[in-house]
CSV table of C-alpha atoms and ligand atoms in Angstrom, one decimal:
chain,number,residue,atom,x,y,z
B,62,UNK,CA,0.1,-48.2,110.6
B,63,UNK,CA,-3.3,-48.3,110.0
B,64,UNK,CA,-4.3,-46.7,107.2
B,65,UNK,CA,-8.5,-45.3,106.2
B,66,UNK,CA,-9.4,-46.1,102.9
B,67,UNK,CA,-9.2,-42.7,101.5
B,68,UNK,CA,-8.7,-39.5,101.2
B,69,UNK,CA,-8.9,-36.4,99.2
B,70,UNK,CA,-6.4,-34.7,97.6
B,71,UNK,CA,-5.9,-31.4,98.9
B,72,UNK,CA,-4.4,-29.9,96.6
B,73,UNK,CA,-6.8,-31.1,93.4
B,74,UNK,CA,-9.7,-33.3,95.5
B,75,UNK,CA,-9.0,-35.9,93.6
B,76,UNK,CA,-10.2,-39.2,96.1
B,77,UNK,CA,-7.0,-41.5,96.6
B,78,UNK,CA,-7.5,-45.0,97.3
B,79,UNK,CA,-4.3,-45.6,100.7
B,80,UNK,CA,-2.2,-48.5,99.8
B,81,UNK,CA,-0.3,-50.3,102.2
B,82,UNK,CA,2.4,-48.5,103.1
B,83,UNK,CA,5.9,-49.4,104.3
B,84,UNK,CA,8.0,-46.3,106.7
B,85,UNK,CA,9.7,-43.6,104.3
B,86,UNK,CA,7.5,-44.3,101.4
B,87,UNK,CA,5.5,-40.9,100.3
B,88,UNK,CA,2.0,-40.9,99.1
B,89,UNK,CA,1.7,-38.9,95.5
B,90,UNK,CA,-1.5,-37.7,94.3
B,91,UNK,CA,-2.3,-39.9,91.2
B,92,UNK,CA,-3.8,-36.8,89.4
B,93,UNK,CA,-2.3,-33.7,90.6
B,94,UNK,CA,1.3,-35.3,91.3
B,95,UNK,CA,1.2,-33.2,94.5
B,96,UNK,CA,2.8,-35.0,97.6
B,97,UNK,CA,0.2,-36.0,100.1
B,98,UNK,CA,2.2,-37.4,103.0
B,99,UNK,CA,5.3,-39.4,104.2
B,100,UNK,CA,5.1,-42.6,106.7
B,101,UNK,CA,7.9,-42.1,109.5
B,102,UNK,CA,9.1,-44.3,111.9
B,103,UNK,CA,7.5,-44.2,115.2
B,104,UNK,CA,5.8,-40.7,114.5
B,105,UNK,CA,4.5,-40.3,117.6
B,106,UNK,CA,7.4,-40.4,119.6
B,107,UNK,CA,9.6,-38.5,117.4
B,108,UNK,CA,6.8,-35.7,117.1
B,109,UNK,CA,6.1,-35.8,120.6
B,110,UNK,CA,10.5,-35.2,121.3
B,111,UNK,CA,10.9,-32.8,118.7
B,112,UNK,CA,7.9,-30.5,119.3
B,113,UNK,CA,9.4,-30.3,122.6
B,114,UNK,CA,13.0,-29.8,121.6
B,115,UNK,CA,11.7,-27.4,119.8
B,116,UNK,CA,10.1,-25.5,121.5
B,117,UNK,CA,12.3,-25.7,124.2
B,118,UNK,CA,15.0,-24.1,121.7
B,119,UNK,CA,12.0,-21.2,120.7
B,120,UNK,CA,12.3,-20.4,124.3
B,121,UNK,CA,15.3,-20.0,124.7
B,122,UNK,CA,15.9,-17.9,121.4
B,123,UNK,CA,13.6,-15.7,123.1
B,124,UNK,CA,16.1,-15.4,126.4
B,125,UNK,CA,19.5,-14.6,125.3
B,126,UNK,CA,21.3,-11.9,123.3
B,127,UNK,CA,20.2,-12.1,118.9
B,128,UNK,CA,22.4,-10.6,117.6
B,129,UNK,CA,25.1,-7.9,117.7
B,130,UNK,CA,26.2,-4.5,115.9
B,131,UNK,CA,30.0,-3.6,116.2
B,132,UNK,CA,29.9,0.3,114.7
B,133,UNK,CA,32.8,2.5,115.1
B,134,UNK,CA,33.7,0.7,119.0
B,135,UNK,CA,29.5,1.0,119.8
B,136,UNK,CA,27.9,-2.2,120.4
B,137,UNK,CA,24.4,-2.7,120.1
B,138,UNK,CA,22.9,-6.0,121.3
B,139,UNK,CA,19.1,-7.1,120.3
B,140,UNK,CA,16.9,-10.1,121.5
B,141,UNK,CA,13.8,-11.6,119.1
B,142,UNK,CA,10.9,-9.9,120.6
B,143,UNK,CA,13.8,-6.2,121.3
B,144,UNK,CA,13.7,-6.2,117.6
B,145,UNK,CA,9.6,-6.0,117.0
B,146,UNK,CA,9.9,-3.7,120.0
B,147,UNK,CA,12.2,-1.5,117.8
B,148,UNK,CA,9.9,-2.2,114.9
B,149,UNK,CA,7.1,-0.4,117.0
B,150,UNK,CA,9.1,2.2,118.3
B,151,UNK,CA,10.2,3.2,114.8
B,152,UNK,CA,6.2,2.6,113.8
B,153,UNK,CA,6.2,0.0,112.2
B,154,UNK,CA,3.7,-1.0,114.0
B,155,UNK,CA,1.8,-3.6,111.5
B,156,UNK,CA,5.3,-5.1,110.7
B,157,UNK,CA,6.1,-5.7,114.5
B,158,UNK,CA,2.6,-8.0,114.9
B,159,UNK,CA,2.8,-9.5,112.4
B,160,UNK,CA,6.5,-10.7,113.6
B,161,UNK,CA,5.2,-11.9,117.1
B,162,UNK,CA,3.0,-13.5,115.5
B,163,UNK,CA,4.1,-15.3,112.9
B,164,UNK,CA,7.3,-15.7,114.2
B,165,UNK,CA,7.1,-16.0,117.8
B,166,UNK,CA,3.4,-16.3,118.5
B,167,UNK,CA,2.1,-19.2,116.1
B,168,UNK,CA,5.1,-21.1,116.7
B,169,UNK,CA,4.7,-21.2,120.6
B,170,UNK,CA,0.8,-22.1,120.4
B,171,UNK,CA,1.3,-24.6,117.5
B,172,UNK,CA,4.0,-26.6,119.7
B,173,UNK,CA,1.9,-26.2,122.8
B,174,UNK,CA,-0.9,-27.3,121.0
B,175,UNK,CA,0.5,-30.0,119.5
B,176,UNK,CA,2.1,-31.8,123.0
B,177,UNK,CA,-0.9,-31.2,124.8
B,178,UNK,CA,-2.5,-33.6,121.8
B,179,UNK,CA,-0.4,-36.1,121.9
B,180,UNK,CA,1.2,-36.8,124.9
B,181,UNK,CA,-1.8,-38.1,126.5
B,182,UNK,CA,-2.3,-39.7,122.9
B,183,UNK,CA,1.2,-41.3,124.0
B,184,UNK,CA,0.5,-42.9,127.4
B,185,UNK,CA,-3.1,-43.9,126.2
B,186,UNK,CA,-5.1,-41.2,127.4
B,187,UNK,CA,-8.2,-39.8,126.5
B,188,UNK,CA,-7.1,-36.8,125.4
B,189,UNK,CA,-10.0,-33.6,125.5
B,190,UNK,CA,-10.9,-31.4,123.0
B,191,UNK,CA,-8.6,-32.8,120.4
B,192,UNK,CA,-11.3,-32.8,117.7
B,193,UNK,CA,-10.8,-28.5,118.3
B,194,UNK,CA,-6.6,-28.9,119.4
B,195,UNK,CA,-6.4,-31.0,115.4
B,196,UNK,CA,-8.2,-27.8,113.6
B,197,UNK,CA,-6.4,-25.2,115.2
B,198,UNK,CA,-2.9,-27.0,114.7
B,199,UNK,CA,-3.9,-27.5,111.1
B,200,UNK,CA,-5.4,-23.7,111.0
B,201,UNK,CA,-2.0,-22.5,112.4
B,202,UNK,CA,0.2,-24.7,111.0
B,203,UNK,CA,0.3,-22.2,107.2
B,204,UNK,CA,0.5,-19.3,108.7
B,205,UNK,CA,4.2,-20.6,111.0
B,206,UNK,CA,6.8,-18.6,108.7
B,207,UNK,CA,9.6,-19.7,110.8
B,208,UNK,CA,11.8,-20.6,107.8
B,209,UNK,CA,11.0,-16.8,106.0
B,210,UNK,CA,11.9,-15.2,108.7
B,211,UNK,CA,15.5,-17.1,108.9
B,212,UNK,CA,16.0,-16.6,105.6
B,213,UNK,CA,15.4,-12.7,105.4
B,214,UNK,CA,17.5,-12.2,108.5
B,215,UNK,CA,20.5,-13.8,106.1
B,216,UNK,CA,19.5,-11.8,103.5
B,217,UNK,CA,19.5,-8.5,106.1
B,218,UNK,CA,22.1,-10.2,107.1
B,219,UNK,CA,24.4,-9.6,104.3
B,220,UNK,CA,23.2,-5.9,103.6
B,221,UNK,CA,24.6,-4.5,106.8
B,222,UNK,CA,27.1,-6.8,106.8
B,223,UNK,CA,29.6,-3.7,105.2
B,224,UNK,CA,27.9,-0.9,107.4
B,225,UNK,CA,28.9,-2.8,111.1
B,226,UNK,CA,30.4,-6.4,112.5
B,227,UNK,CA,27.8,-8.3,112.9
B,228,UNK,CA,28.2,-10.6,116.3
B,229,UNK,CA,26.0,-13.7,115.6
B,230,UNK,CA,23.9,-14.3,119.2
B,231,UNK,CA,23.2,-17.7,120.9
B,232,UNK,CA,19.3,-16.7,120.2
B,233,UNK,CA,20.1,-17.2,116.4
B,234,UNK,CA,21.7,-20.3,116.8
B,235,UNK,CA,19.0,-21.6,119.0
B,236,UNK,CA,16.1,-20.0,116.7
B,237,UNK,CA,18.1,-22.0,114.0
B,238,UNK,CA,17.5,-25.1,115.8
B,239,UNK,CA,13.9,-24.3,116.5
B,240,UNK,CA,13.4,-23.8,112.9
B,241,UNK,CA,15.0,-26.7,112.2
B,242,UNK,CA,12.8,-29.1,114.6
B,243,UNK,CA,9.6,-27.5,113.9
B,244,UNK,CA,10.0,-28.7,110.0
B,245,UNK,CA,10.6,-32.4,111.2
B,246,UNK,CA,7.6,-32.1,113.7
B,247,UNK,CA,5.2,-30.8,111.2
B,248,UNK,CA,6.4,-33.3,108.7
B,249,UNK,CA,6.3,-36.0,110.8
B,250,UNK,CA,1.9,-34.8,112.8
B,251,UNK,CA,1.6,-34.3,109.0
B,252,UNK,CA,-2.9,-33.7,108.6
B,253,UNK,CA,-3.0,-38.0,107.9
B,254,UNK,CA,-1.4,-38.5,110.8
B,255,UNK,CA,-2.8,-36.2,112.9
B,256,UNK,CA,-5.9,-36.6,112.5
B,257,UNK,CA,-5.4,-40.9,112.6
B,258,UNK,CA,-4.1,-40.0,116.1
B,259,UNK,CA,-7.5,-38.4,117.1
B,260,UNK,CA,-9.3,-40.8,115.1
B,261,UNK,CA,-7.7,-42.9,117.9
B,262,UNK,CA,-7.8,-41.1,120.8
B,263,UNK,CA,-11.5,-40.8,120.6
B,264,UNK,CA,-12.2,-44.6,120.8
D,1340,LIG,ZN1,-4.2,-34.4,93.2
């Protein structure tokens, strides 16, 4: 990978001279020791394939039952969207909006924009609005809470496991698959890598 000469540490603003980096090496800030980025093998190919798979899993996670509860023979099945709708109906409007935005809409927007940006670059085409898309992706990333949502669901399940028999639906596994692939995609197409591609696409 070609490197720019310097970057600013995102935690302490220290200017870091970029060394020649091998695959799977991680750059650490010499001043505050915070991790800057890791270089990956064929990052463009892996970002596109993981990003696309992650987006497909997210769509699947919204298309099938997420969880079913069996309380004394009465089975109630919910989908992910239904879970947000139920919060809305029970007057937890703010919480419902947060779930819609951070668990469903933002990841979908992030992955779609990333693919719109990277697929033309992969085929050597000019990527329109590359800088604007790069900025949007940078704004979205810190707000996507797929991993937090998974942990929240697991904790909630432990609490209700004594009250009802829980049947884990296909969507549940699809969302876990999405969260893992999303994290991989976001790590590979990290800020440094993304702006390297955008810079190359402009030329
Ligand atoms: Zn630093």
